Tab-separated table of C-alpha atoms in Angstrom:
chain	number	residue	atom	x	y	z
Q	286	UNK	CA	0.895	-13.262	14.069
Q	287	UNK	CA	3.183	-15.532	12.136
Q	288	UNK	CA	5.191	-13.161	10.451
Q	289	UNK	CA	8.166	-12.503	12.672
Q	290	UNK	CA	11.066	-14.560	10.810
Q	291	UNK	CA	9.215	-16.547	7.895
Q	292	UNK	CA	9.722	-15.197	4.240
Q	293	UNK	CA	6.739	-15.677	2.128
Q	294	UNK	CA	6.634	-18.061	-0.890
Q	295	UNK	CA	7.072	-16.922	-4.196
Q	296	UNK	CA	3.797	-16.026	-6.234
Q	297	UNK	CA	2.272	-17.655	-9.004
Q	298	UNK	CA	3.041	-16.101	-12.239
Q	299	UNK	CA	0.104	-13.963	-13.800
Q	300	UNK	CA	1.997	-13.898	-17.367
Q	301	UNK	CA	5.631	-13.610	-19.281
Q	302	UNK	CA	6.830	-11.056	-17.194
Q	303	UNK	CA	6.087	-12.332	-13.816
Q	304	UNK	CA	6.953	-15.656	-14.757
Q	305	UNK	CA	10.566	-14.554	-15.940
Q	306	UNK	CA	11.103	-12.803	-12.929
Q	307	UNK	CA	10.120	-15.534	-10.648
Q	308	UNK	CA	12.136	-18.324	-12.788
Q	309	UNK	CA	15.257	-15.697	-12.263
Q	310	UNK	CA	14.807	-15.542	-8.579
Q	311	UNK	CA	14.830	-19.311	-8.569
Q	312	UNK	CA	18.055	-19.277	-10.972
Q	313	UNK	CA	16.041	-21.282	-13.565
Q	314	UNK	CA	15.625	-18.960	-16.495
Q	315	UNK	CA	16.899	-15.348	-17.896
Q	316	UNK	CA	15.076	-12.291	-17.985
Q	317	UNK	CA	13.303	-11.131	-21.112
Q	318	UNK	CA	14.925	-7.873	-22.863
Q	319	UNK	CA	13.725	-4.649	-21.456
Q	320	UNK	CA	11.972	-3.611	-24.606
Q	321	UNK	CA	9.171	-6.256	-24.157
Q	322	UNK	CA	7.744	-4.255	-21.058
Q	323	UNK	CA	6.457	-2.032	-23.270
Q	324	UNK	CA	3.950	-4.400	-25.031
Q	325	UNK	CA	2.379	-5.449	-21.835
Q	326	UNK	CA	-0.555	-3.253	-19.973
Q	327	UNK	CA	1.034	-1.182	-17.336
Q	328	UNK	CA	-1.847	-1.690	-15.115
Q	329	UNK	CA	-2.213	-5.500	-15.871
Q	330	UNK	CA	-1.540	-8.519	-13.473
Q	331	UNK	CA	1.649	-9.269	-15.032
Q	332	UNK	CA	3.466	-6.231	-15.190
Q	333	UNK	CA	2.026	-5.238	-11.462
Q	334	UNK	CA	3.193	-8.837	-10.212
Q	335	UNK	CA	6.758	-8.635	-11.892
Q	336	UNK	CA	7.129	-5.240	-10.303
Q	337	UNK	CA	6.214	-6.495	-6.851
Q	338	UNK	CA	8.180	-9.469	-6.792
Q	339	UNK	CA	11.319	-7.024	-7.554
Q	340	UNK	CA	10.254	-4.875	-4.751
Q	341	UNK	CA	9.666	-7.278	-2.166
Q	342	UNK	CA	13.356	-8.194	-2.334
Q	343	UNK	CA	13.796	-4.722	-0.606
Q	344	UNK	CA	11.496	-6.150	2.253
Q	345	UNK	CA	11.297	-9.660	3.273
Q	346	UNK	CA	12.539	-11.358	0.270
Q	347	UNK	CA	10.950	-14.868	-0.954
Q	348	UNK	CA	11.809	-18.455	0.499
Q	349	UNK	CA	14.410	-20.165	-1.287
Q	350	UNK	CA	15.690	-16.798	-3.199
Q	351	UNK	CA	19.133	-15.791	-2.448
Q	352	UNK	CA	18.952	-12.420	-0.406
Q	353	UNK	CA	22.047	-11.440	-2.813
Q	354	UNK	CA	19.302	-11.080	-5.485
Q	355	UNK	CA	18.202	-7.784	-4.132
Q	356	UNK	CA	20.977	-6.045	-5.950
Q	357	UNK	CA	21.316	-8.201	-8.995
Q	358	UNK	CA	22.257	-6.062	-11.978
Q	359	UNK	CA	20.229	-7.671	-14.360
Q	360	UNK	CA	17.367	-8.048	-12.271
Q	361	UNK	CA	17.707	-3.945	-11.533
Q	362	UNK	CA	17.792	-3.122	-14.886
Q	363	UNK	CA	14.757	-5.077	-15.663
Q	364	UNK	CA	12.769	-3.570	-12.733
Q	365	UNK	CA	14.067	-0.208	-14.183
Q	366	UNK	CA	12.380	-0.910	-17.508
Q	367	UNK	CA	8.979	-1.799	-15.366
Q	368	UNK	CA	9.182	1.243	-12.994
Q	369	UNK	CA	9.777	3.205	-16.297
Q	370	UNK	CA	6.453	1.813	-17.687
Q	371	UNK	CA	4.588	2.178	-14.380
Q	372	UNK	CA	5.609	5.550	-13.240
Q	373	UNK	CA	4.776	6.826	-17.439
Q	374	UNK	CA	1.111	5.454	-16.741
Q	375	UNK	CA	0.912	6.854	-13.628
Q	376	UNK	CA	1.443	10.484	-14.878
Q	377	UNK	CA	-0.427	9.919	-18.008
Q	378	UNK	CA	-3.447	8.965	-15.786
Q	379	UNK	CA	-3.196	11.243	-12.712
Q	380	UNK	CA	-5.069	14.655	-12.967
Q	381	UNK	CA	-2.637	16.813	-11.158
Q	382	UNK	CA	-3.809	20.146	-8.907
Q	383	UNK	CA	-2.215	23.202	-9.610
Q	384	UNK	CA	-0.519	23.891	-6.094
Q	385	UNK	CA	0.030	21.915	-3.029
Q	386	UNK	CA	-2.472	24.137	-1.279
Q	387	UNK	CA	-5.024	23.095	-3.827
Q	388	UNK	CA	-4.208	19.367	-3.676
Q	389	UNK	CA	-4.396	19.277	0.326
Q	390	UNK	CA	-7.409	21.504	0.271
Q	391	UNK	CA	-9.489	18.708	-1.735
Q	392	UNK	CA	-8.095	16.165	0.382
Q	393	UNK	CA	-9.596	18.105	3.685
Q	394	UNK	CA	-13.081	18.278	2.323
Q	395	UNK	CA	-15.358	15.118	2.709
Q	396	UNK	CA	-18.077	14.687	0.295
Q	397	UNK	CA	-21.806	14.716	1.914
Q	398	UNK	CA	-23.020	11.564	-0.009
Q	399	UNK	CA	-19.562	9.736	-0.308
Q	400	UNK	CA	-19.718	6.439	-2.419
Q	401	UNK	CA	-16.411	4.816	-1.807
Q	402	UNK	CA	-15.372	1.495	-0.887
Q	403	UNK	CA	-15.630	2.810	3.193
Q	404	UNK	CA	-19.097	4.124	2.518
Q	405	UNK	CA	-19.946	0.886	1.015
Q	406	UNK	CA	-18.616	-1.321	3.724
Q	407	UNK	CA	-19.886	1.013	6.359
Q	408	UNK	CA	-23.705	1.029	5.171
Q	409	UNK	CA	-24.002	-2.190	3.085
Q	410	UNK	CA	-20.777	-4.465	3.981
Q	411	UNK	CA	-21.231	-8.256	4.866
Q	412	UNK	CA	-18.432	-9.875	6.982
Q	413	UNK	CA	-17.106	-11.664	3.508
Q	414	UNK	CA	-16.947	-7.962	2.022
Q	415	UNK	CA	-14.845	-7.123	5.175
Q	416	UNK	CA	-12.462	-10.274	5.186
Q	417	UNK	CA	-11.898	-9.836	1.418
Q	418	UNK	CA	-11.022	-5.939	1.884
Q	419	UNK	CA	-8.443	-7.037	4.757
Q	420	UNK	CA	-7.133	-9.822	2.551
Q	421	UNK	CA	-6.475	-7.315	-0.332
Q	422	UNK	CA	-4.995	-4.656	2.101
Q	423	UNK	CA	-2.697	-7.059	3.910
Q	424	UNK	CA	-0.336	-6.797	1.244
Q	425	UNK	CA	0.438	-3.396	2.585
Q	426	UNK	CA	-0.768	-3.326	6.206
Q	427	UNK	CA	1.324	-6.322	7.187
Q	428	UNK	CA	4.265	-4.098	6.152
Q	429	UNK	CA	2.636	-0.636	7.099
Q	430	UNK	CA	4.903	1.988	7.126
Q	431	UNK	CA	7.691	0.437	5.618
Q	432	UNK	CA	7.693	2.159	2.429
Q	433	UNK	CA	7.426	5.439	3.907
Q	434	UNK	CA	10.472	4.744	6.081
Q	435	UNK	CA	12.926	4.620	2.746
Q	436	UNK	CA	12.107	8.564	2.434
Q	437	UNK	CA	13.762	9.224	5.989
Q	438	UNK	CA	17.392	9.423	4.746
Q	439	UNK	CA	16.470	11.813	2.084
Q	440	UNK	CA	14.967	14.249	4.111
Q	441	UNK	CA	16.369	16.952	6.959
Q	442	UNK	CA	15.375	19.616	9.342
Q	443	UNK	CA	11.532	19.675	10.184
Q	444	UNK	CA	10.586	17.188	7.128
Q	445	UNK	CA	12.793	14.550	8.697
Q	446	UNK	CA	11.640	15.431	12.380
Q	447	UNK	CA	8.060	15.381	11.486
Q	448	UNK	CA	8.243	12.370	9.524
Q	449	UNK	CA	10.083	9.978	12.105
Q	450	UNK	CA	7.567	11.353	14.555
Q	451	UNK	CA	4.712	9.829	12.586
Q	452	UNK	CA	6.678	6.906	11.849
Q	453	UNK	CA	7.448	6.470	15.482
Q	454	UNK	CA	3.896	6.065	16.240
Q	455	UNK	CA	3.289	3.719	13.185
Q	456	UNK	CA	5.678	1.420	14.676
Q	457	UNK	CA	3.818	1.195	17.848
Q	458	UNK	CA	5.888	3.960	19.944
Q	459	UNK	CA	8.591	1.529	21.040
Q	460	UNK	CA	6.213	-1.243	21.975
Q	461	UNK	CA	5.822	-4.266	19.763
Q	462	UNK	CA	2.002	-5.113	20.902
Q	463	UNK	CA	1.159	-1.903	19.320
Q	464	UNK	CA	2.938	-1.978	16.161
Q	465	UNK	CA	0.674	-1.218	13.122
Q	466	UNK	CA	1.386	-4.370	11.651
Q	467	UNK	CA	0.583	-6.220	14.262
Q	468	UNK	CA	-2.648	-4.839	15.023
Q	469	UNK	CA	-3.484	-5.800	11.342
Q	470	UNK	CA	-2.507	-9.126	12.351
Q	471	UNK	CA	-4.786	-9.008	14.998
Q	472	UNK	CA	-7.754	-7.722	13.084
Q	473	UNK	CA	-7.085	-10.384	10.554
Q	474	UNK	CA	-7.364	-13.166	13.323
Q	475	UNK	CA	-10.667	-11.721	14.178
Q	476	UNK	CA	-12.001	-12.059	10.657
Q	477	UNK	CA	-10.498	-15.712	10.450
Q	478	UNK	CA	-7.961	-14.838	7.710
Q	479	UNK	CA	-4.565	-16.336	8.015
Q	480	UNK	CA	-1.824	-13.754	9.249
Q	481	UNK	CA	1.188	-15.090	7.445
Q	482	UNK	CA	3.085	-12.370	5.666
Q	483	UNK	CA	2.496	-12.384	1.755
Q	484	UNK	CA	-0.262	-15.023	2.464
Q	485	UNK	CA	-2.844	-13.160	0.224
Q	486	UNK	CA	-0.539	-12.513	-2.646
Q	487	UNK	CA	-1.749	-14.611	-4.943
Q	488	UNK	CA	-5.529	-13.572	-4.362
Q	489	UNK	CA	-5.026	-10.164	-4.605
Q	490	UNK	CA	-5.961	-8.051	-7.894
Q	491	UNK	CA	-3.692	-6.143	-9.903
Q	492	UNK	CA	-5.095	-2.909	-8.539
Q	493	UNK	CA	-4.313	-3.843	-5.177
Q	494	UNK	CA	-0.883	-4.601	-6.240
Q	495	UNK	CA	-0.444	-1.455	-7.894
Q	496	UNK	CA	-1.247	0.593	-4.504
Q	497	UNK	CA	1.632	-1.144	-2.992
Q	498	UNK	CA	3.939	-1.064	-5.866
Q	499	UNK	CA	3.241	3.058	-6.148
Q	500	UNK	CA	4.263	3.111	-2.305
Q	501	UNK	CA	7.789	1.240	-2.949
Q	502	UNK	CA	8.456	3.077	-6.135
Q	503	UNK	CA	8.198	6.661	-4.442
Q	504	UNK	CA	10.084	5.384	-1.499
Q	505	UNK	CA	13.112	3.739	-3.213
Q	506	UNK	CA	14.033	6.719	-5.390
Q	507	UNK	CA	15.387	9.867	-3.944
Q	508	UNK	CA	14.508	11.455	-7.130
Q	509	UNK	CA	10.946	10.969	-6.078
Q	510	UNK	CA	10.769	11.732	-2.366
Q	511	UNK	CA	8.639	14.763	-2.903
Q	512	UNK	CA	6.096	12.315	-4.227
Q	513	UNK	CA	6.676	10.036	-1.368
Q	514	UNK	CA	5.644	12.929	0.823
Q	515	UNK	CA	2.733	13.860	-1.008
Q	516	UNK	CA	1.494	10.389	-0.991
Q	517	UNK	CA	2.170	10.198	2.907
Q	518	UNK	CA	0.153	13.273	3.270
Q	519	UNK	CA	-3.016	11.670	0.998
Q	520	UNK	CA	-2.838	8.631	3.527
Q	521	UNK	CA	-2.603	10.475	6.390
Q	522	UNK	CA	-5.185	13.182	5.853
Q	523	UNK	CA	-7.990	10.667	4.491
Q	524	UNK	CA	-7.349	8.049	6.717
Q	525	UNK	CA	-9.234	9.264	10.006
Q	526	UNK	CA	-12.514	9.635	8.493
Q	527	UNK	CA	-12.245	6.352	6.262
Q	528	UNK	CA	-11.123	4.430	9.476
Q	529	UNK	CA	-14.197	5.891	11.300
Q	530	UNK	CA	-16.481	4.431	8.340
Q	531	UNK	CA	-14.444	1.071	8.626
Q	532	UNK	CA	-14.810	1.131	12.302
Q	533	UNK	CA	-18.409	1.392	12.166
Q	534	UNK	CA	-18.865	-1.448	9.525
Q	535	UNK	CA	-16.774	-3.839	12.290
Q	536	UNK	CA	-19.085	-2.963	14.868
Q	537	UNK	CA	-22.286	-3.669	12.829
Q	538	UNK	CA	-21.236	-6.752	11.289
Q	539	UNK	CA	-19.615	-8.203	14.745
Q	540	UNK	CA	-16.238	-8.499	13.319
Q	541	UNK	CA	-14.324	-8.584	16.825
Q	542	UNK	CA	-13.030	-6.226	19.113
Q	543	UNK	CA	-9.532	-6.240	17.497
Q	544	UNK	CA	-10.849	-5.558	14.152
Q	545	UNK	CA	-12.920	-2.449	15.390
Q	546	UNK	CA	-9.549	-1.413	17.556
Q	547	UNK	CA	-7.223	-1.223	14.345
Q	548	UNK	CA	-9.521	1.137	12.786
Q	549	UNK	CA	-10.399	2.848	16.125
Q	550	UNK	CA	-6.782	3.508	16.631
Q	551	UNK	CA	-6.167	5.250	13.058
Q	552	UNK	CA	-9.198	7.597	13.805
Q	553	UNK	CA	-7.318	9.081	16.897
Q	554	UNK	CA	-3.864	8.606	15.757
Q	555	UNK	CA	-4.179	9.636	11.953
Q	556	UNK	CA	-6.181	13.052	13.237
Q	557	UNK	CA	-2.747	14.118	14.919
Q	558	UNK	CA	-0.620	12.814	12.108
Q	559	UNK	CA	-2.616	14.932	9.881
Q	560	UNK	CA	-1.616	18.131	11.462
Q	561	UNK	CA	2.097	17.070	11.818
Q	562	UNK	CA	2.371	15.803	7.718
Q	563	UNK	CA	0.594	19.005	6.502
Q	564	UNK	CA	2.797	21.720	8.516
Q	565	UNK	CA	6.095	19.806	9.542
Q	566	UNK	CA	6.605	17.381	6.685
Q	567	UNK	CA	5.251	19.294	3.612
Q	568	UNK	CA	5.759	22.358	5.236
Q	569	UNK	CA	9.502	21.600	6.317
Q	570	UNK	CA	10.365	20.154	2.931
Q	571	UNK	CA	8.812	22.701	0.984
Q	572	UNK	CA	10.740	25.488	2.834
Q	573	UNK	CA	13.978	23.409	2.187
Q	574	UNK	CA	13.204	22.391	-1.412
Q	575	UNK	CA	10.289	24.556	-2.730
Q	576	UNK	CA	11.440	23.234	-6.484
Q	577	UNK	CA	9.786	19.909	-5.043
Q	578	UNK	CA	6.231	21.099	-4.797
Q	579	UNK	CA	4.898	19.852	-8.113
Q	580	UNK	CA	6.287	16.226	-6.936
Q	581	UNK	CA	4.208	16.707	-3.743
Q	582	UNK	CA	1.399	17.524	-5.734
Q	583	UNK	CA	1.711	14.548	-8.146
Q	584	UNK	CA	2.427	12.324	-5.221
Q	585	UNK	CA	-0.953	13.384	-3.805
Q	586	UNK	CA	-3.089	13.084	-6.754
Q	587	UNK	CA	-1.265	9.717	-8.090
Q	588	UNK	CA	-2.547	8.355	-4.630
Q	589	UNK	CA	-5.842	9.296	-5.591
Q	590	UNK	CA	-5.951	7.996	-8.944
Q	591	UNK	CA	-4.656	4.528	-8.037
Q	592	UNK	CA	-7.146	4.269	-5.033
Q	593	UNK	CA	-10.010	5.199	-7.285
Q	594	UNK	CA	-8.848	2.035	-9.310
Q	595	UNK	CA	-8.664	-0.280	-6.535
Q	596	UNK	CA	-12.489	1.004	-5.457
Q	597	UNK	CA	-13.971	0.659	-8.869
Q	598	UNK	CA	-12.535	-2.641	-8.935
Q	599	UNK	CA	-13.606	-3.547	-5.352
Q	600	UNK	CA	-17.136	-2.301	-5.824
Q	601	UNK	CA	-17.871	-3.342	-9.358
Q	602	UNK	CA	-17.060	-7.078	-8.182
Q	603	UNK	CA	-19.237	-6.508	-4.727
Q	604	UNK	CA	-22.097	-4.996	-6.427
Q	605	UNK	CA	-22.520	-7.851	-8.774
Q	606	UNK	CA	-22.226	-10.249	-5.917
Q	607	UNK	CA	-18.705	-11.274	-7.042
Q	608	UNK	CA	-15.605	-11.998	-5.153
Q	609	UNK	CA	-12.906	-8.946	-5.686
Q	610	UNK	CA	-10.199	-11.644	-5.204
Q	611	UNK	CA	-8.330	-13.655	-7.889
Q	612	UNK	CA	-8.643	-16.882	-5.590
Q	613	UNK	CA	-11.386	-17.729	-3.193
Q	614	UNK	CA	-10.841	-17.051	0.512
Q	615	UNK	CA	-10.796	-20.467	2.842
Q	616	UNK	CA	-13.544	-20.533	5.329
Q	617	UNK	CA	-12.995	-18.340	8.537
Q	618	UNK	CA	-10.560	-19.912	10.910
Q	619	UNK	CA	-11.926	-20.397	14.348
Q	620	UNK	CA	-10.144	-18.575	16.723
Q	621	UNK	CA	-10.877	-17.584	20.666
Q	622	UNK	CA	-10.213	-14.198	22.098
């Protein structure tokens, strides 16, 4: 895995906002007025990439960008305008359940005839679909669990203990070779993909950027801690059955043992995590801060909304025989087990 010390390269701009952020990070240009954000589509490539660049400064940063830019006042003001636009679009587009119990209950119900991305990959997916899916998801999985770690200082008691327990598993239980980001890099190697952190940022579609941006938005704002817990619950509760389908897809296409192992690991681990998140993290949080229940519901339902947008994009392209990526993948890299 080539991710331990390298900072990713700045991405190619996708419009005036992302170009301005890139130039500002390079020290070669000013940021536009915050009012200009309102004229750009909230779900479009330009705004999502501009926001992604701002957030990445809180993770590994970018090659050639001064680490002090993380707290640049002008950039933080501009980021706030991007966040306000994105959050408003999330709230406007998300159908919200009435209660936490209703929201969680729907997550626990698996449709008899599912038509989502994991069903498609299990039943019809070819190796090129799996490679594209892994490239898209690498924007999160190579930093897996990091956005959720932001919430730990904002919790206490049962909620903090439960969240820390799940995060400990995500980070390999103290073993570097079992860190989930490393396991995903191993999966990528089996699929002949470049495991460099941030390698597929230019290729990923806006909907993929939005899934990662939402995690960062919720995690970096204490006021949205309830939404982050809701998001985390949605991920953990739905992960086990989805991972089972993806493991079957990897086996059926002969993707490789590491590709199978990543999803097999999530089938087992997330079945346990589901119980901890429901009873300790959500239960503990709402016992201490019951007024956050609407935020937990919003986090659950916003996650479903954003994932549905990504699924629609992927399935529309794949069913038409087209790539879901903005730039084509290189040929599979030869590797030896």
